Coordinates of N, CA and C in Angstrom, one line a residue:
X1 N 44.5 139.2 54.3 CA 45.7 138.6 53.7 C 46.8 139.7 53.5
X2 N 46.4 140.8 53.4 CA 47.3 141.9 53.1 C 48.3 142.2 54.2
X3 N 47.9 141.9 55.7 CA 48.5 141.9 56.8 C 49.8 140.9 56.9
X4 N 49.6 139.7 56.5 CA 50.8 138.7 56.4 C 52.0 139.2 56.1
X5 N 52.3 139.5 54.7 CA 53.6 140.0 54.3 C 54.2 141.1 55.3
X6 N 53.3 142.0 55.9 CA 53.7 143.1 56.6 C 54.4 142.4 57.9
X7 N 53.9 141.5 58.5 CA 54.2 140.7 59.7 C 55.6 139.9 59.3
X8 N 55.7 139.3 58.3 CA 56.8 138.7 57.9 C 58.1 139.5 57.7
X9 N 57.8 140.7 57.2 CA 58.9 141.9 57.0 C 59.4 142.4 58.2
X10 N 58.3 142.3 59.3 CA 58.8 142.8 60.7 C 59.6 141.8 61.3
X11 N 59.4 140.7 61.2 CA 60.0 139.7 61.7 C 61.4 139.6 61.2
X12 N 61.5 139.8 59.9 CA 63.0 139.8 59.3 C 63.8 140.9 59.8
X13 N 63.3 142.0 59.9 CA 63.9 143.3 60.5 C 64.3 142.8 62.0
X14 N 63.5 142.2 62.8 CA 63.8 142.1 64.3 C 65.1 141.1 64.3
X15 N 65.1 140.1 63.3 CA 66.0 139.2 63.2 C 67.6 139.9 62.8
X16 N 67.8 140.8 62.7 CA 69.0 141.6 62.3 C 70.2 141.3 63.3
X17 N 70.9 142.5 63.7 CA 72.0 142.3 64.7 C 71.7 141.8 65.9
X18 N 70.7 142.2 66.4 CA 70.4 141.9 67.7 C 69.9 140.4 67.8
X19 N 69.2 139.9 66.9 CA 68.7 138.6 66.9 C 69.8 137.7 66.6
X20 N 70.7 138.1 65.7 CA 72.0 137.3 65.5 C 72.9 137.0 66.9
X21 N 73.1 138.1 67.5 CA 73.7 138.1 68.8 C 73.1 137.0 69.9
X22 N 71.7 137.3 69.6 CA 71.0 136.3 70.7 C 71.1 134.8 70.3
X23 N 71.3 134.5 69.0 CA 71.2 133.3 68.6 C 72.7 132.5 69.0
X24 N 73.7 133.2 69.0 CA 75.2 132.9 69.5 C 75.2 132.6 70.9
X25 N 74.5 133.2 71.8 CA 74.4 133.1 73.2 C 74.1 131.5 73.7
X26 N 73.2 130.9 73.2 CA 73.2 129.5 73.7 C 74.1 128.7 73.1
X27 N 74.8 128.9 71.9 CA 75.9 128.1 71.4 C 77.0 128.4 72.3
X28 N 77.3 129.5 72.7 CA 78.4 129.8 73.4 C 78.2 129.3 75.0
X29 N 77.1 129.3 75.6 CA 76.8 128.5 76.8 C 77.0 127.1 76.7
X30 N 76.6 126.5 75.5 CA 76.9 125.0 75.4 C 78.4 124.8 75.4
X31 N 79.0 125.6 74.9 CA 80.4 125.5 74.7 C 81.2 125.7 76.0
X32 N 80.9 126.6 76.7 CA 81.3 126.7 78.2 C 81.1 125.6 79.1
X33 N 79.7 125.0 78.9 CA 79.4 123.9 79.7 C 80.1 122.5 79.3
X34 N 80.6 122.4 78.0 CA 81.2 121.3 77.6 C 82.7 121.5 78.0
X35 N 83.3 122.6 78.2 CA 84.5 122.8 78.7 C 84.7 122.4 80.2
X36 N 83.8 122.9 80.7 CA 84.1 122.7 82.4 C 83.5 121.4 82.9
X37 N 82.6 120.7 82.1 CA 82.2 119.5 82.6 C 82.9 118.4 81.8
X38 N 83.3 118.3 80.5 CA 84.0 117.3 79.9 C 85.4 117.6 79.7
X39 N 85.8 118.8 78.9 CA 87.3 119.0 78.5 C 88.2 119.2 79.4
X40 N 87.9 119.9 80.4 CA 88.7 120.3 81.6 C 89.1 119.2 82.6
X41 N 88.1 118.5 82.9 CA 88.4 117.5 83.9 C 89.2 116.1 83.2
X42 N 88.9 115.9 82.1 CA 89.8 115.0 81.1 C 91.2 115.4 81.2
X43 N 91.4 116.7 80.8 CA 92.7 117.2 80.7 C 93.4 117.1 82.1
X44 N 92.9 117.4 83.2 CA 93.4 117.1 84.6 C 93.6 115.7 84.6
X45 N 92.8 114.8 84.4 CA 93.2 113.3 84.7 C 94.4 113.0 83.8
X46 N 94.5 113.4 82.6 CA 95.5 113.2 81.8 C 97.0 113.5 82.2
X47 N 97.0 114.6 82.8 CA 98.0 115.2 83.2 C 98.5 114.4 84.6
X48 N 97.4 114.1 85.4 CA 97.7 113.3 86.5 C 98.3 112.0 86.3
X49 N 97.8 111.2 85.3 CA 98.2 110.1 84.7 C 99.8 110.0 84.1
X50 N 100.1 111.2 83.5 CA 101.4 111.4 82.9 C 102.2 111.5 84.2
X51 N 101.9 112.2 85.1 CA 102.8 112.6 86.3 C 103.1 111.2 87.1
X52 N 102.1 110.4 87.1 CA 102.1 109.2 88.0 C 103.1 108.2 87.1
X53 N 103.0 108.1 85.7 CA 103.9 107.4 85.0 C 105.3 107.8 85.1
X54 N 105.5 109.1 85.0 CA 106.8 109.6 85.0 C 107.6 109.4 86.5
X55 N 106.7 109.2 87.5 CA 107.2 109.1 88.8 C 107.4 107.6 89.2
X56 N 107.0 106.7 88.3 CA 107.4 105.1 88.7 C 108.8 104.9 89.0
X57 N 108.9 104.3 90.1 CA 110.5 103.9 90.6 C 110.3 102.6 91.3
X58 N 111.5 102.0 91.5 CA 111.8 100.7 91.8 C 111.1 100.6 93.2
X59 N 110.3 99.5 93.3 CA 109.7 99.0 94.7 C 108.4 99.5 94.7
X60 N 107.7 100.3 93.8 CA 106.4 100.7 93.7 C 105.6 99.4 93.6
X61 N 104.4 99.3 94.1 CA 103.2 98.3 94.0 C 102.5 98.9 92.8
X62 N 102.1 98.2 91.8 CA 101.4 98.8 90.7 C 100.4 97.7 90.3
X63 N 99.2 98.1 89.7 CA 98.4 97.3 88.9 C 98.3 97.6 87.5
X64 N 98.4 96.7 86.5 CA 98.4 97.2 85.4 C 97.0 97.2 84.5
X65 N 97.0 97.5 83.3 CA 95.6 97.7 82.7 C 94.8 96.4 82.7
X66 N 95.8 95.4 82.5 CA 95.1 93.8 82.5 C 94.8 93.4 83.9
X67 N 95.1 94.1 85.0 CA 94.7 93.6 86.2 C 95.9 92.8 86.9
X68 N 97.0 92.8 86.5 CA 98.1 92.2 87.1 C 98.9 92.9 88.2
X69 N 99.0 92.5 89.4 CA 99.3 93.1 90.6 C 101.0 92.7 90.6
X70 N 101.6 93.7 91.0 CA 103.1 93.4 91.2 C 103.8 94.3 91.7
X71 N 105.3 94.3 91.9 CA 106.1 95.2 92.3 C 107.3 95.6 91.3
X72 N 107.5 96.9 91.0 CA 108.4 97.1 89.9 C 109.8 96.7 90.4
X73 N 110.5 96.2 89.7 CA 111.8 95.8 89.9 C 113.0 96.4 89.4
X74 N 112.6 97.0 88.0 CA 113.4 97.9 87.4 C 112.8 99.0 86.5
X75 N 113.2 100.0 86.1 CA 112.5 101.1 85.3 C 113.7 101.4 84.2
X76 N 113.2 101.3 83.1 CA 113.8 101.8 81.7 C 113.1 103.1 81.2
X77 N 113.7 103.5 79.8 CA 112.9 104.7 79.6 C 111.5 104.4 79.1
X78 N 111.1 103.4 78.6 CA 109.7 103.5 78.0 C 108.9 102.2 78.8
X79 N 109.7 101.2 79.4 CA 109.2 100.0 80.1 C 109.5 100.0 81.2
X80 N 108.8 99.2 82.0 CA 109.1 98.8 83.4 C 108.9 97.2 83.6
X81 N 109.8 96.6 84.5 CA 109.8 95.3 84.6 C 109.2 95.1 85.9
X82 N 108.1 94.3 86.2 CA 107.1 94.0 87.1 C 107.5 92.5 87.6
X83 N 107.9 92.6 88.9 CA 108.0 91.3 89.5 C 106.7 90.8 90.1
X84 N 106.1 89.8 89.5 CA 104.9 89.3 89.7 C 104.7 88.2 91.0
X85 N 105.9 87.4 91.0 CA 106.1 86.3 91.8 C 107.5 86.2 92.2
X86 N 107.9 85.3 93.1 CA 109.3 85.1 93.5 C 110.1 85.0 92.2
X87 N 109.9 84.3 91.3 CA 110.8 84.1 90.1 C 110.0 84.3 88.7
X88 N 108.9 85.3 88.7 CA 108.5 85.7 87.6 C 108.4 87.3 87.4
X89 N 109.1 87.6 86.5 CA 109.3 89.0 86.1 C 108.8 89.3 84.7
X90 N 107.9 90.4 84.6 CA 107.2 90.6 83.3 C 107.7 92.1 82.9
X91 N 107.8 92.3 81.5 CA 108.2 93.6 81.2 C 106.9 94.2 80.4
X92 N 106.7 95.5 81.1 CA 105.3 96.2 80.4 C 105.7 97.5 79.8
X93 N 105.1 98.1 78.9 CA 105.3 99.6 78.5 C 104.9 100.4 79.7
X94 N 105.2 101.5 79.8 CA 104.6 102.4 81.1 C 103.3 102.7 81.0
X95 N 102.9 102.8 79.7 CA 101.3 103.1 79.5 C 100.6 102.0 80.0
X96 N 101.0 100.8 79.9 CA 100.2 99.5 80.7 C 99.9 99.7 82.2
X97 N 100.7 100.6 82.8 CA 100.4 100.9 84.3 C 99.2 101.6 84.5
X98 N 98.3 100.9 85.2 CA 97.0 101.6 85.4 C 97.0 102.5 86.8
X99 N 97.5 101.9 87.9 CA 97.5 102.6 89.2 C 98.8 102.1 89.9
X100 N 99.2 103.1 90.9 CA 100.3 102.8 91.9 C 99.6 102.7 93.1
X101 N 99.7 101.6 93.7 CA 99.2 101.3 95.0 C 99.8 102.1 96.1
X102 N 99.2 102.8 97.0 CA 99.9 103.7 98.1 C 99.9 102.8 99.3
X103 N 101.1 103.2 100.0 CA 101.2 102.1 101.4 C 100.2 103.1 102.2
X104 N 100.0 102.7 103.4 CA 99.1 103.2 104.6 C 99.6 104.6 105.0
X105 N 100.9 104.6 105.1 CA 101.5 105.9 105.5 C 101.4 107.0 104.5
X106 N 101.6 106.9 103.2 CA 101.2 107.6 102.0 C 99.6 108.0 102.0
X107 N 98.8 107.1 102.1 CA 97.5 107.2 102.2 C 97.0 108.1 103.3
X108 N 97.6 108.0 104.5 CA 97.1 108.9 105.6 C 97.9 110.4 105.3
X109 N 98.8 110.4 104.7 CA 99.6 111.6 104.2 C 98.6 112.5 103.5
X110 N 98.1 111.8 102.4 CA 97.4 112.3 101.3 C 96.0 112.9 102.0
X111 N 95.5 111.9 102.7 CA 94.2 112.3 103.3 C 94.2 113.5 104.3
X112 N 95.4 113.5 104.9 CA 95.6 114.9 106.0 C 95.8 116.0 105.1
X113 N 96.6 116.0 103.8 CA 96.6 116.9 103.0 C 95.2 117.5 102.6
X114 N 94.4 116.6 102.3 CA 93.1 116.9 101.6 C 92.3 117.6 102.9
X115 N 92.3 117.0 104.0 CA 91.5 117.7 105.0 C 91.9 119.0 105.5
X116 N 93.2 119.2 105.2 CA 93.9 120.6 105.4 C 93.3 121.7 104.4
X117 N 93.2 121.1 103.3 CA 93.0 122.1 102.0 C 91.4 122.2 102.2
X118 N 90.5 121.3 102.4 CA 89.1 121.4 102.9 C 89.0 122.5 104.0
X119 N 89.8 122.4 105.1 CA 89.5 123.5 106.3 C 90.0 124.8 105.8
X120 N 91.2 124.9 105.1 CA 91.3 126.1 104.5 C 90.3 126.8 103.6
X121 N 89.4 126.0 102.8 CA 88.7 126.4 102.0 C 87.4 126.8 102.6
X122 N 87.1 126.3 103.8 CA 85.9 126.8 104.5 C 86.2 127.5 105.6
X123 N 87.6 127.9 105.9 CA 87.7 129.0 106.9 C 88.1 130.2 106.5
X124 N 87.4 130.6 105.2 CA 87.6 131.9 104.4 C 87.3 133.0 105.1
X125 N 85.9 133.1 105.7 CA 85.4 134.1 106.2 C 85.7 134.3 107.7
X126 N 86.1 133.3 108.4 CA 86.5 133.3 109.7 C 87.5 134.1 110.1
X127 N 87.5 134.8 111.3 CA 88.6 135.6 111.9 C 89.2 134.6 112.8
X128 N 90.7 134.8 112.5 CA 91.5 134.2 113.4 C 91.8 134.6 114.7
X129 N 91.7 134.1 115.9 CA 91.9 134.8 117.2 C 93.1 134.2 117.9
X130 N 94.1 134.9 117.6 CA 95.5 134.8 117.9 C 95.7 135.0 119.4
X131 N 94.8 136.0 119.8 CA 95.0 136.6 121.2 C 94.2 135.6 122.4
X132 N 93.3 134.8 121.7 CA 92.7 134.0 122.7 C 93.7 132.7 123.6
X133 N 93.2 132.7 124.5 CA 93.8 131.7 125.4 C 94.0 130.3 125.1
X134 N 95.1 129.5 124.7 CA 94.8 128.1 124.1 C 94.3 127.4 125.2
X135 N 93.7 126.3 124.7 CA 93.0 125.3 125.5 C 93.8 124.3 126.1
X136 N 93.4 124.1 127.4 CA 94.4 123.3 128.4 C 94.1 122.0 127.8
X137 N 95.2 121.1 127.7 CA 94.9 119.7 127.5 C 95.2 118.7 128.8
X138 N 93.9 118.1 129.0 CA 94.1 117.6 130.5 C 94.1 115.8 130.0
X139 N 95.3 115.2 130.6 CA 95.5 113.8 130.3 C 94.9 113.2 131.6
X140 N 94.6 111.8 131.3 CA 94.2 110.9 132.4 C 95.2 111.0 133.6
X141 N 96.5 111.0 133.2 CA 97.3 111.0 134.6 C 97.4 112.2 135.4
X142 N 96.8 113.3 134.6 CA 96.6 114.6 135.4 C 95.5 114.6 136.4
X143 N 94.6 113.9 135.9 CA 93.2 113.8 136.9 C 93.6 113.1 138.2
X144 N 94.3 112.1 138.3 CA 94.5 111.3 139.3 C 95.3 112.0 140.3

């Protein structure tokens, strides 16, 4: 029984400054994980939504939070007037706009930009060969 107080005293000495720093490392790790997986993506999404609402213009096809589809007929400071049918217009707050539907041309443009960014990302270590001979394009009319 005389060795038990000795072991507890040794454990208290080991939990000094080094033990204190060791107990904060998991806490800091949890904070970093929360930042990169929860806080940062939420901030990005919020900024993207704010940019979308600020860029609303006449003629945009929109969907409201309530699921109403329509075309913006006029834009005011804090509200937009959405034309739902030929003779039906509804006024909404800007914050009630959920998404802006993109036309096919805009979708293709965004997809091309995303593919270009992806290609740049994966071509980091590759060397460019500018002095290589360009490939010859052969069309069907050239073969005949």
